[in-house]
GROMACS .gro file of C-alpha atoms in nm:
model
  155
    1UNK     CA    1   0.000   0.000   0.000
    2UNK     CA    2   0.139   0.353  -0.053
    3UNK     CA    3   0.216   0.627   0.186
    4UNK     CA    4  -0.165   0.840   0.289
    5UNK     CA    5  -0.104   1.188   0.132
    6UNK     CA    6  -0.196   1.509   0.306
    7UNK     CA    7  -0.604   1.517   0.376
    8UNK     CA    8  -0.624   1.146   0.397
    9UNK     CA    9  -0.824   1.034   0.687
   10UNK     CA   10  -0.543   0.835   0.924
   11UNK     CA   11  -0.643   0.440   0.921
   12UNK     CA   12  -0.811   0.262   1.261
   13UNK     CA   13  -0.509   0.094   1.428
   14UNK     CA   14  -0.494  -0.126   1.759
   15UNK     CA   15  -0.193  -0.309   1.936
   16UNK     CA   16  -0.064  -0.354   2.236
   17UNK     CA   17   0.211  -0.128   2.350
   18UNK     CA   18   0.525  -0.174   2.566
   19UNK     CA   19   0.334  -0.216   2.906
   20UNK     CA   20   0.077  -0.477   2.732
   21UNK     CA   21  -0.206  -0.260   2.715
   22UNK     CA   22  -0.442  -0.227   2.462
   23UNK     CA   23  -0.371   0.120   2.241
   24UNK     CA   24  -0.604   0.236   1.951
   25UNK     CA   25  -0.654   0.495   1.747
   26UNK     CA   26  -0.992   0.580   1.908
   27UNK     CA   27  -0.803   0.675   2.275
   28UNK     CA   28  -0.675   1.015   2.049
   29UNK     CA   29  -0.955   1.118   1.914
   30UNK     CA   30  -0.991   1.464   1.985
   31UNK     CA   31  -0.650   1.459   2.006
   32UNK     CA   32  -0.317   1.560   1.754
   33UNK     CA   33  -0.123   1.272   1.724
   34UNK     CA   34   0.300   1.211   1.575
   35UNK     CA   35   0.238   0.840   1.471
   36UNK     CA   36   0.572   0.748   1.388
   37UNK     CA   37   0.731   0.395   1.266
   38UNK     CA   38   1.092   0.264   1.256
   39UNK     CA   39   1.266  -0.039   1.185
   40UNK     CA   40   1.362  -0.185   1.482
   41UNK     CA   41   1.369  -0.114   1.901
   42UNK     CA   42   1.771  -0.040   1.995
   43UNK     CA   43   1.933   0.026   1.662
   44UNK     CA   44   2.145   0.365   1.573
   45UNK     CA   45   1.844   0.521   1.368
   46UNK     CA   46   1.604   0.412   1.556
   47UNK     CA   47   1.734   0.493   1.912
   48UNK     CA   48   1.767   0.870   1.728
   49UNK     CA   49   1.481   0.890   1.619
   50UNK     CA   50   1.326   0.777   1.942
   51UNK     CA   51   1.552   0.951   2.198
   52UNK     CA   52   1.475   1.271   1.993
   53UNK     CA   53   1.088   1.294   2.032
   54UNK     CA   54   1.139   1.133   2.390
   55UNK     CA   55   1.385   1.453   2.493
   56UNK     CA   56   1.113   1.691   2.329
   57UNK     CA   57   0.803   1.500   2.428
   58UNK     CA   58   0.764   1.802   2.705
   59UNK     CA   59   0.733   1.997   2.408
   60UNK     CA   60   0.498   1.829   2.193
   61UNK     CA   61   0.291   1.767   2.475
   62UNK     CA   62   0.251   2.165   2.520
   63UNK     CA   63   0.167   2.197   2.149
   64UNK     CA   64  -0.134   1.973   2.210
   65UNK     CA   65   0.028   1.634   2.050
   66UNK     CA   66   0.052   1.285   2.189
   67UNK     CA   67   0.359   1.049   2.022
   68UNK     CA   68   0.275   0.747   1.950
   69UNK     CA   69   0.582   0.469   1.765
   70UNK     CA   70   0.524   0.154   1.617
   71UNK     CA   71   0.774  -0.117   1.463
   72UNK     CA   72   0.716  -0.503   1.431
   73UNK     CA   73   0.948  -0.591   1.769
   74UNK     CA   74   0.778  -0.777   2.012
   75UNK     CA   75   0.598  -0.617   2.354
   76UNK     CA   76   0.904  -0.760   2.550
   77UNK     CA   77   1.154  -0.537   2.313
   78UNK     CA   78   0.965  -0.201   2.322
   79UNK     CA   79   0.923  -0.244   2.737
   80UNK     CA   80   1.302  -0.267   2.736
   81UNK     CA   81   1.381   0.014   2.502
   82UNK     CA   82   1.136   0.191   2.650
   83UNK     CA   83   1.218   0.137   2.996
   84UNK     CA   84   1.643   0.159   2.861
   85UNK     CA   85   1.596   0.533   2.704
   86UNK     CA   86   1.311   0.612   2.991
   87UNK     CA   87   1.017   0.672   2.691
   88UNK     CA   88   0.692   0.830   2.862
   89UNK     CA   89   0.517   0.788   2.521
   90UNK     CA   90   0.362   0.436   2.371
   91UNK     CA   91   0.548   0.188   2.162
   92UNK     CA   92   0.308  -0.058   1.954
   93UNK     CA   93   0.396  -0.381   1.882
   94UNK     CA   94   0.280  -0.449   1.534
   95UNK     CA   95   0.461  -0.812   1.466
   96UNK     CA   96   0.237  -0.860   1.170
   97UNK     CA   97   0.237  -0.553   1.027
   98UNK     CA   98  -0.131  -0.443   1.008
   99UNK     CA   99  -0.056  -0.084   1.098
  100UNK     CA  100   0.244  -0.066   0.918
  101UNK     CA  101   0.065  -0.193   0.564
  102UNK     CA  102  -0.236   0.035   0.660
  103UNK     CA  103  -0.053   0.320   0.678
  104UNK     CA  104   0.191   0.248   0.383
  105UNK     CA  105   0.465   0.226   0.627
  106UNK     CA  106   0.572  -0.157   0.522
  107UNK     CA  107   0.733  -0.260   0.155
  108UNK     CA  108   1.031  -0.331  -0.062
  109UNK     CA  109   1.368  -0.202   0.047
  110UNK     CA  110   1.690  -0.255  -0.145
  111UNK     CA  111   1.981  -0.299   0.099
  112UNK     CA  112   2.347  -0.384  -0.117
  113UNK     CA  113   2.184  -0.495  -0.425
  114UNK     CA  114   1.906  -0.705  -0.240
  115UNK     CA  115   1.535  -0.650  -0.226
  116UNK     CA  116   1.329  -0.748   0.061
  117UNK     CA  117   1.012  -0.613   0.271
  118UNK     CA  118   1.095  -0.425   0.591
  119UNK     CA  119   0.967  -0.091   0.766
  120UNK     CA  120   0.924   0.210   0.548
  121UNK     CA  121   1.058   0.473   0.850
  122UNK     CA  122   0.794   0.725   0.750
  123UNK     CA  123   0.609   0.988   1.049
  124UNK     CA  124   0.251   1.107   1.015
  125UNK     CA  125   0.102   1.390   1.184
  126UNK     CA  126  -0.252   1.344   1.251
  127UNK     CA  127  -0.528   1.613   1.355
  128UNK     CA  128  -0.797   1.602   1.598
  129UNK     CA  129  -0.994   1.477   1.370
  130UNK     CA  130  -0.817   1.219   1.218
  131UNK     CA  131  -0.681   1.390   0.914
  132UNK     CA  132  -0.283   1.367   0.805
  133UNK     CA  133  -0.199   1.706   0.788
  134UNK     CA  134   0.205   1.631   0.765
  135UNK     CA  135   0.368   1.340   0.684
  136UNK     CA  136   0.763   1.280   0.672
  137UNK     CA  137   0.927   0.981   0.435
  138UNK     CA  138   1.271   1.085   0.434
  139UNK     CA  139   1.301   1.118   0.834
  140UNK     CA  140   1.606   1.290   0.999
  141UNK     CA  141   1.643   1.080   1.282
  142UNK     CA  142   1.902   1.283   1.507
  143UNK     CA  143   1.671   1.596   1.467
  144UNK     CA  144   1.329   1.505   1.393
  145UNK     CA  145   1.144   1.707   1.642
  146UNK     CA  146   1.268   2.050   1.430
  147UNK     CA  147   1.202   1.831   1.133
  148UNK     CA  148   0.843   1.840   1.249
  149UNK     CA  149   0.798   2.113   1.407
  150UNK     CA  150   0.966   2.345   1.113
  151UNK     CA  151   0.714   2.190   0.847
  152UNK     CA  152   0.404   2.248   1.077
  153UNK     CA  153   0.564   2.633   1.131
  154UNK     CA  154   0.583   2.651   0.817
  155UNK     CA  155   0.167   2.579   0.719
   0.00000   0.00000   0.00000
């Protein structure tokens, strides 16, 4: 499936995040939302990514947004990345990849020459109600919070 554009309504999703509780896309409505996905729980891009939002979730949470990550790792691996890098916001565990097809965040990569299906890192920012208003395919990981924030700025 391909990446939602801008005005897209954001797909239902459900899984179970890092403390095993049930997380959905119907406990933000109302709400703005960063609903981001990576690769894989303790990696270099991933850790950036995540320790970025995580040292400016103060921030986003005064601009009215909750954060919200998802990758296919298990429950077991977000609770100890989460719990490692002290992450206040969820971490879904999406081990077959609903969320990630549903929100075009799953396909082919090419890594040296070979093809194979893996995590499209890709961030969407979601209104209120529902709608992608932003969304990010080419994600800097070490600085993604400006990333973010300057395209929203920038509206």
């Amino acid at each position: 499936m391909a990446l939602l554009e801008k005005g897209a309504q954001a797909p239902y999703f459900k899984g179970l995040n890092q403390n095993e509780e049930l997380i959905s896309s119907d406990d933000f409505k109302g709400k703005k939302l960063i609903l981001y996905f990576y690769p894989k729980d303790n990696t270099p891009g991933c850790t950036a990514e995540s320790c970025n939002l995580s040292d400016n979730y103060d921030y986003w949470l005064k601009q009215g947004y909750e954060v919200v990550g998802v990758s296919p790792d298990s429950v077991a691996s977000h609770k100890k990345f989460a719990d490692k890098y002290g992450f206040q916001f969820n971490l879904i565990s999406d081990p077959e990849h609903e969320i990630l097809e549903a929100y075009g965040a799953w396909g082919l990569k090419k890594l040296y020459g070979k093809e194979y299906m893996g995590v499209l890192r890709t961030t969407y920012v979601i209104d209120e109600n529902g709608v992608v208003v932003e969304l990010f395919s080419k994600v800097k990981t070490k600085d993604h919070t400006n990333q973010i924030s300057t395209a929203l700025d920038n509206k």
